[in-house]
Structures are given as structure tokens and as C-alpha cells.
Coordinates of C-alpha atoms in Angstrom, one line a residue:
Chain A
M1 CA 64.8 35.9 -32.0
L2 CA 61.2 35.0 -31.4
Q3 CA 62.2 31.5 -30.5
R4 CA 64.8 32.7 -28.0
S5 CA 62.5 34.9 -26.2
L6 CA 60.0 32.0 -25.8
A7 CA 62.7 29.7 -24.5
L8 CA 64.0 31.9 -21.7
P9 CA 61.0 31.9 -19.5
L10 CA 61.0 28.1 -19.5
V11 CA 64.4 28.0 -17.9
A12 CA 63.5 30.5 -15.4
V13 CA 60.4 28.5 -14.4
L14 CA 62.5 25.3 -13.9
A15 CA 65.0 27.2 -11.8
L16 CA 62.1 28.6 -9.7
G17 CA 60.6 25.2 -9.1
V18 CA 64.0 23.8 -7.9
S19 CA 64.7 26.5 -5.6
A20 CA 61.1 26.5 -4.1
C21 CA 61.6 22.8 -3.3
A22 CA 65.0 23.4 -1.7
T23 CA 63.3 25.6 0.9
K24 CA 61.1 23.0 2.2
K25 CA 63.2 20.1 3.0
K26 CA 67.1 19.4 3.4
D27 CA 67.3 15.8 2.1
L28 CA 66.0 16.7 -1.3
P29 CA 66.0 14.3 -4.2
P30 CA 68.9 14.5 -6.5
Q31 CA 68.9 17.5 -8.8
P32 CA 67.2 16.7 -12.0
T33 CA 70.2 16.6 -14.4
T34 CA 67.9 16.8 -17.4
A35 CA 67.3 20.4 -16.5
T36 CA 70.4 21.4 -18.3
T37 CA 68.9 20.3 -21.6
V38 CA 66.6 23.2 -21.5
T39 CA 69.1 25.7 -22.8
P40 CA 68.0 28.2 -25.3
T41 CA 68.7 26.9 -28.7
T42 CA 67.5 27.8 -32.2
Q43 CA 65.2 24.8 -32.0
P44 CA 61.6 25.5 -31.0
P45 CA 61.5 25.2 -27.2
A46 CA 58.5 22.9 -27.1
T47 CA 60.4 20.4 -29.2
T48 CA 63.4 20.6 -27.1
T49 CA 61.8 20.0 -23.7
G50 CA 59.6 17.4 -25.3
E51 CA 62.7 15.5 -26.3
A52 CA 64.1 15.4 -22.8
P53 CA 63.5 12.4 -20.5
P54 CA 61.2 13.4 -17.7
A55 CA 62.8 14.5 -14.5
T56 CA 62.7 12.2 -11.4
V57 CA 60.6 13.7 -8.6
S58 CA 59.8 11.9 -5.4
N59 CA 57.4 13.3 -2.7
T60 CA 58.5 14.1 0.7
N61 CA 56.5 15.1 3.8
V62 CA 57.1 18.6 4.8
P63 CA 57.0 19.0 8.6
G64 CA 53.7 20.5 9.9
S65 CA 51.9 19.5 6.6
A66 CA 48.8 17.3 6.2
A67 CA 50.9 14.5 4.7
D68 CA 53.4 14.7 7.7
F69 CA 50.3 14.7 10.0
V70 CA 49.1 11.3 8.6
A71 CA 52.6 9.8 8.6
Q72 CA 53.2 10.8 12.3
A73 CA 49.8 10.1 13.7
G74 CA 49.4 6.9 11.7
A75 CA 46.1 8.0 10.3
D76 CA 44.0 11.1 9.7
H77 CA 40.7 9.2 10.6
V78 CA 39.3 6.9 13.2
L79 CA 36.5 4.4 12.7
F80 CA 33.3 3.6 14.5
A81 CA 30.9 0.7 14.9
Y82 CA 27.5 0.8 13.5
D83 CA 25.4 3.6 14.7
S84 CA 28.0 4.3 17.4
Y85 CA 30.1 7.4 18.2
E86 CA 32.1 5.6 20.9
L87 CA 35.9 5.8 20.4
D88 CA 37.4 2.4 20.8
E89 CA 41.1 1.8 21.8
D90 CA 42.3 2.1 18.3
A91 CA 40.6 5.3 17.8
R92 CA 42.0 6.7 21.1
T93 CA 45.5 5.7 20.2
V94 CA 45.2 7.5 16.8
L95 CA 43.7 10.6 18.2
G96 CA 46.4 10.5 20.9
K97 CA 49.1 10.6 18.3
Q98 CA 47.2 13.3 16.5
A99 CA 47.1 15.4 19.6
E100 CA 50.8 14.9 20.1
W101 CA 51.4 16.1 16.5
L102 CA 49.1 19.1 17.0
A103 CA 51.0 20.0 20.2
R104 CA 54.2 20.3 18.1
Y105 CA 52.5 22.6 15.6
P106 CA 50.4 24.9 17.6
Q107 CA 49.7 27.3 14.6
V108 CA 47.9 24.5 12.7
R109 CA 44.2 24.5 12.8
V110 CA 42.0 21.4 12.0
T111 CA 38.4 20.5 10.9
V112 CA 37.2 17.3 12.2
E113 CA 34.7 15.7 9.8
G114 CA 32.1 13.3 10.9
H115 CA 30.8 10.6 8.4
S116 CA 28.3 7.7 8.4
D117 CA 27.7 4.7 6.3
E118 CA 24.8 4.7 3.9
R119 CA 22.6 2.4 5.9
G120 CA 20.6 5.0 7.7
T121 CA 18.2 7.8 7.0
R122 CA 19.7 11.1 5.6
E123 CA 18.8 13.4 8.5
Y124 CA 19.8 10.9 11.3
N125 CA 23.1 10.4 9.6
L126 CA 23.8 14.1 9.6
A127 CA 23.2 14.2 13.4
L128 CA 25.3 11.0 13.8
G129 CA 28.2 12.4 11.8
D130 CA 28.0 15.5 14.1
R131 CA 28.2 13.1 17.2
R132 CA 31.3 11.4 15.7
A133 CA 33.1 14.7 14.9
T134 CA 32.3 16.0 18.3
A135 CA 33.5 12.9 20.1
A136 CA 36.8 13.0 18.1
K137 CA 37.1 16.9 18.7
N138 CA 36.4 16.4 22.5
F139 CA 39.0 13.7 22.8
L140 CA 41.6 15.8 21.1
A141 CA 40.6 18.8 23.5
A142 CA 41.1 16.5 26.5
Q143 CA 44.6 15.7 25.2
G144 CA 45.4 19.4 25.3
V145 CA 44.4 20.7 21.9
D146 CA 42.9 24.1 22.1
T147 CA 39.3 24.0 21.0
S148 CA 39.8 27.4 19.2
R149 CA 42.0 25.5 16.8
M150 CA 39.2 22.9 15.9
T151 CA 36.0 23.1 14.0
T152 CA 33.6 20.3 13.1
I153 CA 31.5 19.4 10.3
S154 CA 29.2 16.6 9.5
Y155 CA 28.7 15.1 6.1
G156 CA 26.3 12.3 7.2
K157 CA 26.2 9.7 4.5
E158 CA 27.0 12.2 1.7
R159 CA 30.8 11.6 1.3
P160 CA 31.7 8.0 1.8
A161 CA 35.5 7.1 1.6
A162 CA 34.6 3.8 -0.1
D163 CA 31.8 3.6 -2.6
G164 CA 30.8 0.0 -2.1
S165 CA 27.7 -1.3 -0.6
D166 CA 28.9 -4.0 1.7
E167 CA 30.2 -4.3 5.2
A168 CA 33.8 -3.7 4.3
A169 CA 32.9 -0.4 2.7
W170 CA 30.5 0.7 5.3
A171 CA 33.1 0.1 8.1
Q172 CA 35.5 2.5 6.3
N173 CA 32.8 5.1 5.9
R174 CA 31.9 5.3 9.6
R175 CA 34.6 7.6 10.5
A176 CA 35.8 10.9 11.8
V177 CA 38.5 12.6 9.7
T178 CA 41.0 15.2 11.2
V179 CA 41.8 17.5 8.2
V180 CA 44.7 19.9 8.6
A181 CA 43.8 23.3 7.4
G182 CA 45.6 25.1 4.7
N183 CA 46.9 22.0 2.8
Chain B
M1 CA -17.2 9.1 4.8
R2 CA -18.2 8.2 1.3
I3 CA -19.6 5.0 0.4
L4 CA -17.8 3.6 -2.5
F5 CA -18.6 0.6 -4.5
P6 CA -15.8 -1.9 -5.3
I7 CA -14.9 -1.9 -8.9
A8 CA -16.3 -5.4 -9.7
A9 CA -19.7 -4.5 -8.2
L10 CA -19.4 -1.1 -10.1
L11 CA -18.9 -2.8 -13.4
A12 CA -21.8 -5.1 -12.9
A13 CA -24.0 -2.3 -11.7
T14 CA -23.2 0.0 -14.4
A15 CA -23.9 -2.6 -17.0
A16 CA -27.2 -3.4 -15.4
A17 CA -28.8 -0.2 -14.4
A18 CA -26.8 2.8 -15.0
A19 CA -25.7 3.3 -11.2
P20 CA -23.5 6.2 -10.8
I21 CA -19.9 5.4 -12.0
R22 CA -17.4 5.5 -9.2
V23 CA -13.8 4.3 -8.7
D24 CA -13.0 3.0 -5.2
I25 CA -9.5 4.0 -4.3
N26 CA -9.4 2.6 -0.8
S27 CA -9.3 -1.1 -1.3
G28 CA -6.9 -1.1 -4.2
I29 CA -7.8 -1.7 -7.8
A30 CA -8.0 -5.0 -9.2
Q31 CA -9.0 -3.7 -12.6
P32 CA -8.6 0.0 -13.6
L33 CA -11.5 1.6 -15.1
P34 CA -11.5 1.8 -19.0
I35 CA -11.6 5.3 -20.1
A36 CA -11.4 6.9 -23.4
V37 CA -9.6 10.3 -23.9
P38 CA -9.7 11.2 -27.5
G39 CA -7.8 14.2 -28.8
F40 CA -9.7 17.5 -27.9
A41 CA -11.5 19.0 -30.6
T42 CA -11.1 22.6 -32.0
P43 CA -13.5 24.8 -34.1
A44 CA -10.6 25.6 -36.4
A45 CA -7.0 24.8 -36.3
T46 CA -5.7 28.1 -35.1
P47 CA -2.0 28.8 -34.8
T48 CA -0.6 29.8 -31.3
E49 CA 2.8 30.1 -29.7
A50 CA 2.5 26.4 -28.7
G51 CA 1.4 25.1 -32.0
T52 CA -2.1 24.9 -33.6
T53 CA -5.1 24.5 -31.4
A54 CA -5.6 21.0 -33.1
E55 CA -2.0 20.1 -32.1
I56 CA -2.6 21.3 -28.5
G57 CA -5.9 19.4 -28.4
G58 CA -4.0 16.2 -29.2
R59 CA -1.4 16.8 -26.6
V60 CA -3.9 17.8 -23.9
A61 CA -5.6 14.4 -24.3
Q62 CA -2.3 12.7 -24.0
V63 CA -1.4 14.5 -20.7
I64 CA -4.8 13.7 -19.3
A65 CA -4.5 10.1 -20.3
N66 CA -1.1 9.8 -18.8
D67 CA -2.2 11.4 -15.6
L68 CA -5.2 9.1 -15.2
K69 CA -3.1 6.1 -16.0
S70 CA -0.3 7.0 -13.6
S71 CA -2.8 6.9 -10.7
G72 CA -3.4 3.2 -11.3
L73 CA -7.1 3.6 -11.1
F74 CA -7.7 4.2 -14.8
R75 CA -6.9 2.4 -18.1
P76 CA -6.9 4.8 -20.9
L77 CA -8.0 3.0 -24.2
D78 CA -5.5 2.9 -27.0
P79 CA -6.3 5.9 -29.2
T80 CA -5.9 3.8 -32.3
A81 CA -9.1 1.9 -31.3
Y82 CA -11.1 4.9 -31.8
T83 CA -13.2 4.9 -35.0
S84 CA -13.1 8.6 -35.7
T85 CA -11.8 11.8 -34.4
V86 CA -13.9 13.9 -32.1
E87 CA -15.4 17.1 -33.7
M88 CA -16.9 20.0 -31.9
P89 CA -20.5 18.8 -31.9
D90 CA -19.3 15.4 -30.4
V91 CA -17.9 17.2 -27.4
L92 CA -21.4 18.3 -26.2
R93 CA -23.2 15.2 -27.7
P94 CA -20.9 12.2 -27.8
E95 CA -21.9 9.2 -29.7
F96 CA -22.2 6.9 -26.7
A97 CA -22.9 3.8 -28.7
S98 CA -19.6 3.9 -30.5
W99 CA -17.7 4.4 -27.1
R100 CA -19.6 1.4 -25.8
T101 CA -18.5 -0.7 -28.6
I102 CA -14.8 -0.3 -27.5
A103 CA -15.9 -0.9 -23.9
A104 CA -15.1 2.5 -22.5
Q105 CA -16.8 3.0 -19.2
A106 CA -16.0 6.8 -19.1
L107 CA -15.2 9.4 -21.7
V108 CA -13.0 12.4 -21.3
T109 CA -13.5 15.0 -24.2
G110 CA -13.2 18.5 -24.7
S111 CA -12.1 21.4 -26.9
V112 CA -9.3 24.0 -27.5
T113 CA -10.3 27.4 -28.7
V114 CA -8.4 30.7 -29.0
N115 CA -9.8 33.8 -27.3
P116 CA -9.7 37.4 -28.6
D117 CA -6.9 38.2 -26.2
G118 CA -4.7 35.3 -27.4
S119 CA -5.3 33.2 -24.4
I120 CA -6.9 29.7 -24.9
T121 CA -9.8 28.0 -23.3
V122 CA -9.6 24.3 -22.7
G123 CA -13.1 22.9 -22.3
C124 CA -13.2 19.7 -20.2
Y125 CA -16.2 17.3 -20.3
A126 CA -16.4 13.9 -18.5
Y127 CA -19.2 11.3 -19.3
D128 CA -20.5 8.0 -18.0
V129 CA -20.7 6.1 -21.3
F130 CA -23.2 3.5 -20.2
S131 CA -25.7 5.8 -18.6
A132 CA -24.9 8.4 -21.4
E133 CA -24.7 11.1 -18.5
E134 CA -22.5 14.1 -18.1
L135 CA -20.4 13.8 -15.0
A136 CA -18.5 17.0 -15.0
R137 CA -17.6 20.0 -17.2
Q138 CA -15.2 22.9 -16.6
G139 CA -13.5 25.4 -18.8
F140 CA -9.9 26.4 -18.1
V141 CA -8.4 29.6 -19.5
T142 CA -4.7 29.9 -19.9
T143 CA -1.9 30.9 -22.1
A144 CA -1.3 28.8 -25.1
A145 CA 2.0 27.8 -23.6
G146 CA 0.2 26.9 -20.3
W147 CA -1.9 24.2 -21.9
R148 CA -0.2 21.5 -19.7
R149 CA -1.7 23.0 -16.6
A150 CA -5.2 23.1 -18.2
A151 CA -4.7 19.4 -19.1
H152 CA -3.7 18.5 -15.4
K153 CA -6.7 20.5 -14.1
C154 CA -9.0 18.6 -16.4
A155 CA -7.5 15.3 -15.2
D156 CA -8.0 16.5 -11.6
L157 CA -11.6 17.2 -12.3
V158 CA -12.1 13.8 -13.8
Y159 CA -10.3 12.1 -10.9
A160 CA -12.3 14.1 -8.4
R161 CA -15.6 13.3 -10.0
L162 CA -14.9 9.6 -10.3
T163 CA -13.2 8.9 -7.0
G164 CA -14.8 11.4 -4.7
E165 CA -11.3 12.6 -3.7
T166 CA -9.5 15.8 -4.7
G167 CA -7.1 15.4 -7.6
Y168 CA -3.2 15.8 -7.4
F169 CA -2.1 16.1 -11.0
D170 CA -1.7 19.9 -11.2
S171 CA 1.3 19.9 -8.9
R172 CA 5.0 19.8 -8.8
I173 CA 7.9 18.0 -7.2
V174 CA 11.1 19.4 -6.1
Y175 CA 13.9 17.0 -5.4
V176 CA 17.7 16.4 -5.4
S177 CA 19.3 15.5 -8.7
E178 CA 22.3 13.2 -8.2
T179 CA 25.2 12.2 -10.4
G180 CA 28.7 11.1 -10.2
P181 CA 30.6 8.4 -8.0
K182 CA 29.3 8.1 -4.5
T183 CA 32.5 9.4 -3.0
K184 CA 32.1 12.7 -5.1
R185 CA 28.4 12.9 -5.6
I186 CA 27.2 16.1 -7.3
K187 CA 23.8 17.2 -6.1
R188 CA 21.5 19.8 -7.4
L189 CA 18.1 21.1 -6.6
A190 CA 15.5 20.4 -9.5
V191 CA 12.0 20.9 -9.9
M192 CA 9.5 19.3 -12.3
D193 CA 5.7 18.8 -12.8
Q194 CA 4.5 15.7 -11.0
D195 CA 4.5 13.9 -14.4
G196 CA 8.1 14.8 -15.1
A197 CA 7.4 17.6 -17.6
G198 CA 9.0 21.0 -17.3
H199 CA 12.1 19.7 -15.6
R200 CA 14.6 22.3 -14.6
F201 CA 17.7 22.5 -12.3
L202 CA 17.7 25.2 -9.7
T203 CA 21.3 25.0 -8.4
S204 CA 24.6 24.5 -10.2
G205 CA 25.9 21.6 -8.3
Q206 CA 28.8 23.5 -6.8
N207 CA 27.5 23.0 -3.3
L208 CA 26.0 19.9 -1.7
V209 CA 22.2 20.4 -1.2
L210 CA 19.8 18.2 0.6
T211 CA 16.1 17.9 1.5
P212 CA 14.3 20.6 -0.3
R213 CA 10.7 21.3 0.8
F214 CA 8.1 23.6 -0.6
A215 CA 6.5 26.5 1.2
P216 CA 2.8 26.4 1.2
N217 CA 2.7 29.2 -1.4
Q218 CA 5.1 27.1 -3.6
Q219 CA 7.1 30.2 -4.4
T220 CA 9.9 29.4 -1.9
I221 CA 11.8 26.3 -1.2
T222 CA 13.7 25.6 2.0
Y223 CA 16.6 23.2 2.0
M224 CA 20.0 22.5 3.4
S225 CA 23.2 23.5 1.7
F226 CA 26.9 23.0 2.4
E227 CA 27.8 26.3 0.9
G228 CA 31.1 27.7 2.3
N229 CA 31.5 24.4 4.3
R230 CA 28.7 25.7 6.7
P231 CA 25.9 23.2 6.5
R232 CA 22.7 25.0 7.3
V233 CA 19.1 25.8 6.3
W234 CA 18.6 28.0 3.1
L235 CA 15.7 29.4 1.2
Y236 CA 15.4 29.4 -2.6
T237 CA 12.9 31.8 -4.3
L238 CA 11.6 30.3 -7.4
G239 CA 10.7 33.4 -9.4
S240 CA 14.1 35.2 -8.8
G241 CA 16.3 32.2 -8.2
R242 CA 17.6 34.0 -5.0
Q243 CA 19.3 31.9 -2.5
Q244 CA 19.6 33.0 1.2
A245 CA 20.7 31.4 4.4
I246 CA 18.0 31.7 7.1
G247 CA 20.5 32.8 9.8
D248 CA 24.1 32.9 10.9
F249 CA 23.8 30.0 13.5
P250 CA 27.2 28.7 14.5
N251 CA 26.0 25.2 14.4
M252 CA 24.8 22.8 11.7
S253 CA 21.0 23.3 11.0
F254 CA 19.2 20.9 8.7
A255 CA 16.0 18.9 8.0
P256 CA 13.9 22.1 7.5
R257 CA 10.2 22.3 6.8
F258 CA 7.7 25.1 6.6
S259 CA 4.7 25.5 9.0
P260 CA 1.3 25.2 7.1
D261 CA 0.8 29.0 7.3
G262 CA 4.3 29.5 5.9
G263 CA 5.3 31.8 8.8
N264 CA 7.7 29.5 10.5
L265 CA 10.4 27.0 9.7
I266 CA 11.1 24.0 11.9
F267 CA 14.4 22.2 11.6
S268 CA 17.2 20.4 13.6
M269 CA 20.3 22.1 14.9
S270 CA 23.2 20.2 16.4
V271 CA 25.2 21.8 19.3
G272 CA 28.0 19.7 20.7
G273 CA 26.8 16.4 19.4
N274 CA 23.3 17.0 20.7
T275 CA 20.6 17.5 18.1
D276 CA 17.2 19.2 18.9
V277 CA 14.2 20.7 17.0
Y278 CA 13.9 24.3 16.7
R279 CA 11.3 26.8 15.3
L280 CA 12.3 29.9 13.5
E281 CA 9.7 32.7 12.9
I282 CA 10.7 33.9 9.6
A283 CA 9.6 37.5 9.8
S284 CA 11.3 38.3 13.1
R285 CA 14.0 35.6 13.0
K286 CA 13.0 34.6 16.4
L287 CA 14.4 31.2 17.3
T288 CA 12.7 28.8 19.8
R289 CA 14.1 25.6 20.9
L290 CA 11.3 23.0 21.0
T291 CA 13.1 19.9 22.3
S292 CA 15.9 19.6 24.8
Q293 CA 16.4 16.0 25.6
P294 CA 19.8 14.4 25.1
G295 CA 19.8 12.5 21.8
I296 CA 19.1 13.1 18.1
D297 CA 15.7 14.9 17.6
T298 CA 15.2 15.5 13.9
A299 CA 13.1 15.3 10.7
P300 CA 10.2 17.4 12.2
S301 CA 6.8 17.8 10.3
Y302 CA 3.8 19.8 11.2
S303 CA 0.2 18.6 11.2
P304 CA -1.7 20.3 8.4
D305 CA -3.5 22.5 11.1
G306 CA -0.2 23.5 12.5
S307 CA -1.2 22.5 16.1
R308 CA 1.3 19.5 16.4
I309 CA 4.7 18.4 15.1
V310 CA 5.8 14.7 14.5
F311 CA 9.6 14.1 14.6
E312 CA 12.0 11.3 15.2
S313 CA 14.2 10.8 18.3
D314 CA 16.7 8.3 19.5
R315 CA 16.1 9.4 23.1
G316 CA 14.7 5.8 23.9
G317 CA 17.7 4.1 22.4
T318 CA 16.8 3.9 18.6
Q319 CA 15.1 6.1 16.1
Q320 CA 11.3 6.2 16.9
L321 CA 8.5 8.7 16.1
Y322 CA 7.2 11.2 18.6
V323 CA 4.5 13.7 18.4
M324 CA 4.4 17.0 20.4
N325 CA 2.3 20.2 20.5
A326 CA 3.6 23.0 18.2
D327 CA 5.1 24.7 21.3
G328 CA 7.2 21.6 22.2
S329 CA 4.9 20.5 25.0
G330 CA 3.5 17.1 25.4
Q331 CA 6.2 15.0 23.7
Q332 CA 4.9 11.5 23.3
R333 CA 6.3 8.4 21.5
I334 CA 3.9 6.9 18.9
S335 CA 5.9 4.1 17.2
F336 CA 6.7 0.9 18.7
G337 CA 6.9 -2.0 16.0
E338 CA 10.0 -3.9 15.2
G339 CA 13.1 -2.0 14.2
R340 CA 13.4 1.7 13.8
A341 CA 11.0 4.4 12.6
A342 CA 12.3 7.5 10.9
T343 CA 11.7 10.6 8.6
P344 CA 7.9 11.1 9.5
V345 CA 5.7 13.3 7.5
W346 CA 2.1 14.3 8.3
S347 CA -0.5 13.7 5.5
P348 CA -2.0 16.8 4.2
R349 CA -5.3 15.3 5.1
G350 CA -4.2 14.9 8.7
D351 CA -5.2 11.4 9.0
L352 CA -2.0 9.6 8.6
I353 CA 1.8 9.8 9.1
A354 CA 4.1 8.4 6.5
F355 CA 7.6 7.3 7.6
T356 CA 10.6 5.2 6.9
R357 CA 10.6 1.8 8.6
L358 CA 14.1 0.3 9.2
G359 CA 14.3 -3.4 10.2
G360 CA 15.7 -6.7 9.2
G361 CA 18.2 -5.1 6.8
R362 CA 15.4 -3.5 4.7
F363 CA 14.1 0.0 4.5
S364 CA 10.4 0.4 3.8
I365 CA 7.8 3.1 3.5
G366 CA 4.9 2.8 5.9
V367 CA 2.1 4.7 7.2
M368 CA 0.3 5.0 10.7
R369 CA -2.3 7.1 12.4
P370 CA -1.1 10.1 14.4
D371 CA -1.6 8.1 17.7
G372 CA 0.6 5.3 16.3
S373 CA -2.2 2.8 15.6
G374 CA -2.9 1.1 12.3
E375 CA 0.6 0.8 11.0
R376 CA 0.9 -0.4 7.4
L377 CA 4.1 -0.9 5.3
L378 CA 3.5 0.0 1.7
T379 CA 6.9 -1.0 0.2
N380 CA 9.7 -3.4 1.0
A381 CA 13.1 -2.9 -0.5
Y382 CA 16.8 -2.7 0.1
Q383 CA 16.5 1.0 0.9
D384 CA 13.4 3.1 0.5
E385 CA 13.5 6.3 2.3
G386 CA 12.1 9.8 2.7
P387 CA 8.3 9.7 2.0
T388 CA 6.3 12.9 0.7
W389 CA 2.6 13.2 0.2
S390 CA 0.8 14.0 -2.9
P391 CA -1.5 17.0 -2.2
N392 CA -4.6 14.8 -1.8
G393 CA -2.9 12.5 0.7
R394 CA -3.5 9.5 -1.5
V395 CA 0.0 8.8 -3.0
I396 CA 3.4 8.7 -1.5
A397 CA 6.6 9.6 -3.4
F398 CA 10.0 8.5 -2.0
F399 CA 13.4 7.6 -3.1
R400 CA 14.8 4.0 -3.6
S401 CA 18.5 3.1 -3.5
A402 CA 19.4 -0.1 -5.2
R403 CA 22.3 -1.9 -3.4
G404 CA 25.4 -0.6 -5.3
G405 CA 23.0 0.8 -7.9
P406 CA 21.0 3.8 -8.9
V407 CA 19.0 6.1 -6.7
D408 CA 15.5 7.0 -8.1
L409 CA 12.3 8.6 -7.3
W410 CA 9.3 6.2 -6.9
S411 CA 5.6 6.5 -5.8
V412 CA 3.2 4.1 -4.3
D413 CA -0.5 4.6 -3.6
L414 CA -2.0 4.3 0.0
S415 CA -3.2 0.7 -0.7
G416 CA 0.4 -0.3 -1.3
Q417 CA -0.3 -0.8 -5.0
N418 CA 0.7 0.9 -8.2
E419 CA 4.5 1.2 -7.2
R420 CA 6.1 3.2 -10.1
K421 CA 9.3 4.8 -11.0
L422 CA 9.2 8.6 -11.6
G423 CA 11.3 9.5 -14.6
T424 CA 14.1 12.0 -14.0
P425 CA 17.1 12.9 -16.3
L426 CA 19.6 11.7 -13.6
D427 CA 19.4 9.9 -10.3
G428 CA 17.0 11.4 -7.8
S429 CA 16.5 11.6 -4.1
D430 CA 14.7 13.7 -1.3
P431 CA 11.5 14.4 -3.2
A432 CA 9.0 16.8 -1.9
W433 CA 5.5 17.2 -3.4
S434 CA 4.0 20.5 -3.7
P435 CA 0.4 21.5 -2.8
L436 CA -2.0 21.7 -5.7
L437 CA -1.0 24.7 -7.8
P438 CA -3.3 27.8 -7.3

């Protein structure tokens, strides 16, 4: 009786998980057939679930999500030249797509992060990151994104994307990242 | 201006005719002064909360020797070379002949005694060994647990007597302790004595913190924190551990420093991509904008008399140093050399400004006069950054990042010599030296 009462909640949890996924996306991955193995038995439930092969779960992008934003816009970030906050053609293309996506999901708010590479002094890089975040935010605003939906933050050289100390890493770190809120 | 003998001349002079012993700290030291610092004597080994007075006497001597050695100006002799331990009578009447045999030029000795109220008195005596003259003596009363500070004060006394400059050993350093991968670096405020003792962390590491700076009274530290994803200037009260944002500004505020009277903070604030220098009167919370040019104006630092502010600006195209009056008037560029000049900080003596020189793929620590003349680079490395002055304006601490490697605190003296790494439990950056403790 004790074992049975332990096993039941597990089934309930699995069922909940499946139904929660179902509300998000129509073209779901196939139902995990292994779920049926988690029936109450006289065996200890932990052993039973442990013997089952793992369910196959693939990710999918939910419309309006951060992952969908990256997929649709091509990137959540744009890159800058050394000590520059000028948006080049690639950056403007990406930001244009970001603006289109933001127009489709007007309830979504974003934070634009500005970052620098490590080859500058700390205080200056905070200000430079602010310039980069502001440049990206102003471009998005010019494309019709309401400024009330956007905030900026600069991390200077404190949060690099790549941890190397060479030009390839620095190029990746001189960036502005549009972060979709609530994800 | 004091007239100081170069060390070589001094050695010859003292050997010949008992000229006053003196260490020249301006021209750099080819050969540090040999000095003996035997364990301090005690009338009777008395137990205290910090060990017996005999044990404390030994540790006091070690701390003094380490302080003097760290300056690069002194060479404490190996204690095992001493023939015998110092007893109480030796403190007042040293056997100079025996100190001469091990070639000690100066002798620091003293005593540790327990007072009726449980406090201890550390007696500190300095002698010129060759002339057999007393150079200085001072007693320091403290709690038994506070013996380290008495030792630092004794070392400061010796340093001051032999160099003609105020000491700097009884002081602390606040800095940012770093650990973890660069992409997820954890940074915590930490404070320690200038010799690395008494290290303690002030913040948990939950929030990114940067650029801590002491208030003149040393009870408060101003710094930048990303708490709540709102990067702005905070105050940390050392006694209580209280942390408080200085204001509810909508924009990023950073690079804070106190005014010499402690009544004001100067810092940068970024509004719409433009960064200017502001002053906040702490009591009234009155905010005044001091610069208004387009560009990045940051890293402000007061002159010790509070009348002027040095800061960096890229208004001319790249980072350069500027000086203005404390009210923001009279802004004038002072740096002109190759490359960029950044993170200026005014010497507590007022005579020099230390800064970071960027050029040729190197970051170096340099100094120049407040009018921009007399620039000298003291270091040359992959990335040296963020200078801070010892309280006497003779030594500069900074942080050094190795390419792809660790970040550590270092110091160098004004002659560009005696470059040394400061020990910290983890990586360290953004050091700020306190004034001398009261």
C-alpha cells in the first residue's frame, strides 16, 4: 500500500508534463510511448521508472519566446568594431529583423545589453557598453519599437561571451544583445 | 625639500664618520639598507588573548621586518644570524658591537608588556648601529589582539625616521576578489591590511561589484554594484556591513570616489549613450552635473585639497586626461603622449597624478604632474590598470591581467622599482589604498 501511494504521483506528474507541452505547440514530437511503463506495480516505483528507456524529447521554439526571437531575427546580438558603437550593415540587418519580430509580439519587452572586449579600462568600457546598447536601442526605436518596451544595461568588459584573449574572442565580445524579457 | 644622500655615499659616510643614517627613496635603491629586527623583548612571558607577550614580541618583529622589506628600501637580516635573543636591558642599551659584526646598519628593537587594564604596550626603538645613536622611540598601547597595528606603526616610525617621508604600513586595501570563468566571473568586495593580513570578504558574490574606494574616514566604501540589474553607485559601511544605494537615478552611475572632506561623491552617469561627471552632496542628496560635453567623461578623482578634479574624456577622439576646478569650470586637457591615458588618480601629496597608459598593445602605469609635464611610465605589461596611491604617495598599487591568465594585485614604487605581487586568496582587481589608519 505504501509503494502504491508513492507510485501514483509519478504518473500524475508525467501526464501533467505531456499536457503542458501540448498547449505550447501543435506539431509536437511523438508521444513518449515509454510513459505507459510507469504504471503502479508492486515493485518500488523508483526501480520501475529507472528501468524504462528515457523518453525522446526534442526542443521546439514557441512563438513569441526568446528562442523564436533568435530563430526569426537570425541573432539576438550584433557586433561592433574596436572602440566603436557604429552599427554596420550586418548589425542593421539583424536589428531590422529583430524590430519586425518585436512588431509581431507587441507585448514582449526587451533589455538591450551593451558589452565590450577586455582591451580597455574598466570605467571607459562601462560607458562604451552603454553607447553600444543605446545605439542598438535607438535603431530599434527608429524601426518602430516603442521605447517604453526597451531598457538598456551596460556590462562593460565584465560579461564576455567568449573567454579567450585573442582577436577572435574580442570580436565576439564587442556586442549588443537584445534579451527578450520573461524567458 | 630634503637633501638625501644616495645609499652608496651613505654607506661610506656612516662607516667613516657616523653621518646621519638616511635612506634615499627618490633615486631608487641599488642596495637596500641592512637592518636587524630581533624579536621584541618582554619582562616576563605573560599570557594574553593573543598568546604570551613573548610570542607577540616575536610576531611583532616579523611584521615590522616584512613591512620594511616590502618597501624595497630595507634588507632585514636573517634572524638566525643573531647571536642571542634580545632581553629587556638590550632594548635601551643595545650591544652595538655585536650588531656591527653582522653588518646591520640599523637596529629596530622593542618590548611587549601587559598593562594593568589588560592592554599591551609595544615599545619601539630604532638605532643607528655604527654611530650607536638612538634614532627614534615610541610606545604604542593597544589591545593584545591589536598587536599587528602596533607593529605597523613601529615600522612606519622607522620608515619615517630613515627616509624623511611619512610611512604607509598601518593602512588597508579594499579590492575586488575574483573567481570563476571570465564569462561568469564572480566578484566580491574584500578588505585586508596592506600586507595581506586580516583578509575578509565584504559581499557575497551574488551581485557584480566594481571599483570600491575608501571614504577619508575609512568607515565607508563607495563602489558600483549591479544589484537588481541596476548598475549604480552604492555605499558600504564597514562596521555594520550595511549596503545602501546612493540614489534612485534612472541611469547607470559608476566610477565613484569621495571628496577629501568626505562630504561629496563624484562619479559618472550615462544618459542616452553620453557619459558625464556628476557630484552628489551626500547629506542633502543634491546632484550637480560637472561636465556636459558629448563623449565619455569618467574616472574622476579629487586633488587632495578638494579644489580640482582630474578625469578622463574621449571628447578629443580618444581617452585623455583632463583637469577641471571642483565646480566643473576650467576644463583643460593635460595628457598628450602616445596612445591613450585613462583612470587618473591624484596623489595624496598632490604633486603627481597616476594613470593607465594604453598604447602599442600594452597597458602601463604612469605618473605625470598635474599640469601634464614630467610623464614617466613605471610599468610595462600586457595589461596593468587602475592605479591607487599608498597614503604617503610613494607606492602605487594596481591590477595586472596576464594574457589569458590570472588577474592579480601588484605594487610598484615611484622610481619604477620594487615591482611586487600582493598576495590575495583568489584573483584580485580594482585595488584602493586607504589613508593611514587613525
